[in-house]
Amino acid sequence: MSILGALASAVVDEANAVAEAPNPIIPAMDEVIWGTLSFLILFAVMAKFAYPGLKKAMDARSEKIQGDLDAADSARSDAESLRGEYDAKLAEAQAEAARIIEAARSDAEQVRQDRIAAIEPEIAEKRAQAEADIEAAKDRALADLRAQVTSLAVGAAEQIVRSSLDEAAYARLVDDYIESVGN
């Protein structure tokens, strides 16, 4: 029995040792107290010294970001207003170009009408001159024709008269003619 008793005594000693061993999940109470005390001291030091500087840096960064956003909004609104002005000026320039083109067309048409009006009297004068020249040429041609016809008629009449008139009748006819031409 002594072996058995020694074994039982060893198991009981081992069980007592296991029962007294600390739990690895739950820390010992003195560690909890020191850990809590260290945390509170560190938290107080951080809250007193580090937090104001950190808050100031965060506020400055937030203000800078807000300023950048405001500047971007301002730049965007400026760009939109500039674009509106540009569009208005472009529309105005296009309208002005259309007015200038229309004025140029109107001026060109007026110049054309003025030139036509200025040339019309000259054309009418040249037409009248041409008609007068034609009429004069016609009159000359008729006069020449009459002269030739008269000359031919006189020549033919002379031939007829010479053959049919005697000397006395011929002399009397010439005298009558000279007398009628003289009056």
Coordinates of C-alpha atoms in Angstrom, one line a residue:
M1 CA 0.0 0.0 0.0
S2 CA 2.6 2.3 0.4
I3 CA 3.0 2.6 -3.3
L4 CA -0.6 3.2 -3.7
G5 CA -0.7 5.7 -1.0
A6 CA 2.3 7.4 -2.4
L7 CA 0.6 7.6 -5.8
A8 CA -2.6 8.9 -4.3
S9 CA -0.7 11.4 -2.3
A10 CA 1.1 12.6 -5.5
V11 CA -2.2 12.9 -7.4
V12 CA -3.7 14.9 -4.6
D13 CA -0.6 17.2 -4.5
E14 CA -0.8 17.6 -8.2
A15 CA -4.5 18.4 -8.0
N16 CA -3.9 21.1 -5.4
A17 CA -1.1 22.6 -7.5
V18 CA -3.4 22.7 -10.5
A19 CA -6.2 24.3 -8.4
E20 CA -3.8 27.0 -7.2
A21 CA -2.4 27.8 -10.7
P22 CA -3.6 31.1 -12.2
N23 CA -6.2 31.1 -15.0
P24 CA -4.5 32.2 -18.2
I25 CA -7.7 34.0 -19.3
I26 CA -8.3 36.0 -16.2
P27 CA -5.2 38.0 -15.1
A28 CA -4.2 38.2 -11.5
M29 CA -5.8 41.0 -9.4
D30 CA -2.7 42.9 -8.8
E31 CA -2.0 43.1 -12.6
V32 CA -5.5 44.4 -13.1
I33 CA -5.0 47.1 -10.6
W34 CA -1.6 48.2 -11.9
G35 CA -2.8 48.0 -15.5
T36 CA -5.9 50.1 -14.8
L37 CA -3.9 52.7 -12.8
S38 CA -1.3 52.9 -15.6
F39 CA -4.1 53.3 -18.2
L40 CA -5.7 56.1 -16.2
I41 CA -2.4 58.0 -15.7
L42 CA -1.5 57.6 -19.4
F43 CA -5.0 58.7 -20.4
A44 CA -4.8 61.8 -18.2
V45 CA -1.4 62.7 -19.5
M46 CA -2.6 62.2 -23.1
A47 CA -5.8 64.1 -22.5
K48 CA -3.9 67.0 -20.9
F49 CA -1.0 67.3 -23.3
A50 CA -1.5 65.3 -26.5
Y51 CA -5.2 65.7 -27.1
P52 CA -5.3 69.6 -27.4
G53 CA -2.4 69.5 -30.0
L54 CA -4.0 66.7 -31.8
K55 CA -7.4 68.4 -31.8
K56 CA -5.8 71.6 -32.9
A57 CA -4.1 69.8 -35.8
M58 CA -7.3 68.1 -36.8
D59 CA -9.3 71.4 -36.6
A60 CA -6.6 73.1 -38.7
R61 CA -6.7 70.3 -41.3
S62 CA -10.5 70.4 -41.3
E63 CA -10.5 74.2 -41.8
K64 CA -7.9 73.8 -44.6
I65 CA -10.1 71.1 -46.3
Q66 CA -13.1 73.3 -45.9
G67 CA -11.2 76.3 -47.2
D68 CA -10.1 74.3 -50.2
L69 CA -13.7 73.1 -50.8
D70 CA -14.9 76.7 -50.5
A71 CA -12.2 77.8 -52.9
A72 CA -13.1 75.1 -55.4
D73 CA -16.8 76.1 -55.1
S74 CA -15.8 79.7 -55.7
A75 CA -13.6 78.8 -58.6
R76 CA -16.4 76.6 -60.1
S77 CA -18.9 79.4 -59.7
D78 CA -16.4 81.9 -61.2
A79 CA -15.8 79.5 -64.1
E80 CA -19.5 79.1 -64.6
S81 CA -20.0 82.9 -64.6
L82 CA -17.1 83.3 -67.0
R83 CA -18.5 80.6 -69.3
G84 CA -21.9 82.4 -69.1
E85 CA -20.2 85.7 -70.1
Y86 CA -18.2 83.9 -72.8
D87 CA -21.4 82.4 -74.2
A88 CA -23.1 85.7 -74.1
K89 CA -20.2 87.4 -75.8
L90 CA -20.0 84.7 -78.4
A91 CA -23.8 85.0 -79.1
E92 CA -23.3 88.8 -79.3
A93 CA -20.4 88.4 -81.6
Q94 CA -22.3 86.0 -83.8
A95 CA -25.3 88.4 -83.9
E96 CA -23.0 91.3 -84.7
A97 CA -21.4 89.2 -87.5
A98 CA -24.8 88.4 -88.9
R99 CA -25.7 92.1 -88.7
I100 CA -22.4 93.1 -90.5
I101 CA -23.0 90.5 -93.2
E102 CA -26.6 91.6 -93.7
A103 CA -25.4 95.3 -93.8
A104 CA -22.8 94.3 -96.4
R105 CA -25.3 92.5 -98.5
S106 CA -27.7 95.5 -98.2
D107 CA -24.9 97.9 -99.1
A108 CA -23.8 95.8 -102.1
E109 CA -27.4 95.7 -103.3
Q110 CA -27.7 99.4 -102.8
V111 CA -24.5 100.0 -104.8
R112 CA -25.8 97.7 -107.5
Q113 CA -29.0 99.6 -107.7
D114 CA -27.2 102.9 -107.7
R115 CA -24.9 101.8 -110.5
I116 CA -27.9 100.5 -112.5
A117 CA -29.7 103.8 -111.8
A118 CA -26.5 105.8 -112.9
I119 CA -26.1 103.7 -116.0
E120 CA -29.8 103.8 -117.0
P121 CA -29.6 107.4 -118.4
E122 CA -26.4 106.6 -120.2
I123 CA -28.0 103.5 -121.7
A124 CA -31.1 105.5 -122.6
E125 CA -28.9 108.2 -124.2
K126 CA -26.9 105.6 -126.2
R127 CA -30.2 103.9 -127.2
A128 CA -31.6 107.3 -128.3
Q129 CA -28.4 108.1 -130.1
A130 CA -28.4 104.7 -131.8
E131 CA -32.0 105.2 -132.8
A132 CA -31.2 108.7 -134.1
D133 CA -28.2 107.3 -136.0
I134 CA -30.4 104.5 -137.4
E135 CA -33.1 107.1 -138.4
A136 CA -30.4 109.4 -140.0
A137 CA -28.9 106.5 -141.9
K138 CA -32.4 105.4 -143.0
D139 CA -33.1 109.0 -144.1
R140 CA -29.8 109.2 -145.9
A141 CA -30.5 105.8 -147.5
L142 CA -33.9 107.0 -148.5
A143 CA -32.6 110.3 -149.8
D144 CA -29.9 108.4 -151.8
L145 CA -32.5 106.0 -153.0
R146 CA -34.8 108.9 -154.0
A147 CA -31.9 110.6 -155.7
Q148 CA -31.0 107.5 -157.6
V149 CA -34.6 106.7 -158.5
T150 CA -35.1 110.3 -159.5
S151 CA -31.9 110.3 -161.5
L152 CA -33.0 107.0 -163.2
A153 CA -36.5 108.4 -163.7
V154 CA -35.2 111.6 -165.1
G155 CA -32.8 109.7 -167.3
A156 CA -35.6 107.4 -168.5
A157 CA -37.9 110.3 -168.9
E158 CA -35.3 112.1 -170.8
Q159 CA -34.8 109.3 -173.1
I160 CA -38.5 108.9 -173.6
V161 CA -39.0 112.6 -174.1
R162 CA -36.1 112.9 -176.5
S163 CA -37.5 110.2 -178.6
S164 CA -41.1 111.6 -178.5
L165 CA -40.6 115.4 -178.4
D166 CA -39.4 117.5 -181.1
E167 CA -36.9 120.4 -180.6
A168 CA -39.5 123.1 -180.0
A169 CA -41.5 121.0 -177.4
Y170 CA -38.2 120.1 -175.7
A171 CA -37.1 123.7 -175.4
R172 CA -40.4 124.7 -174.0
L173 CA -40.4 121.9 -171.4
V174 CA -36.8 122.9 -170.3
D175 CA -37.9 126.5 -170.0
D176 CA -41.0 125.6 -167.9
Y177 CA -38.8 123.5 -165.6
I178 CA -36.2 126.2 -165.1
E179 CA -39.0 128.7 -164.4
S180 CA -40.6 126.3 -161.8
V181 CA -37.3 125.6 -160.1
G182 CA -36.5 129.3 -159.9
N183 CA -39.8 130.0 -158.1

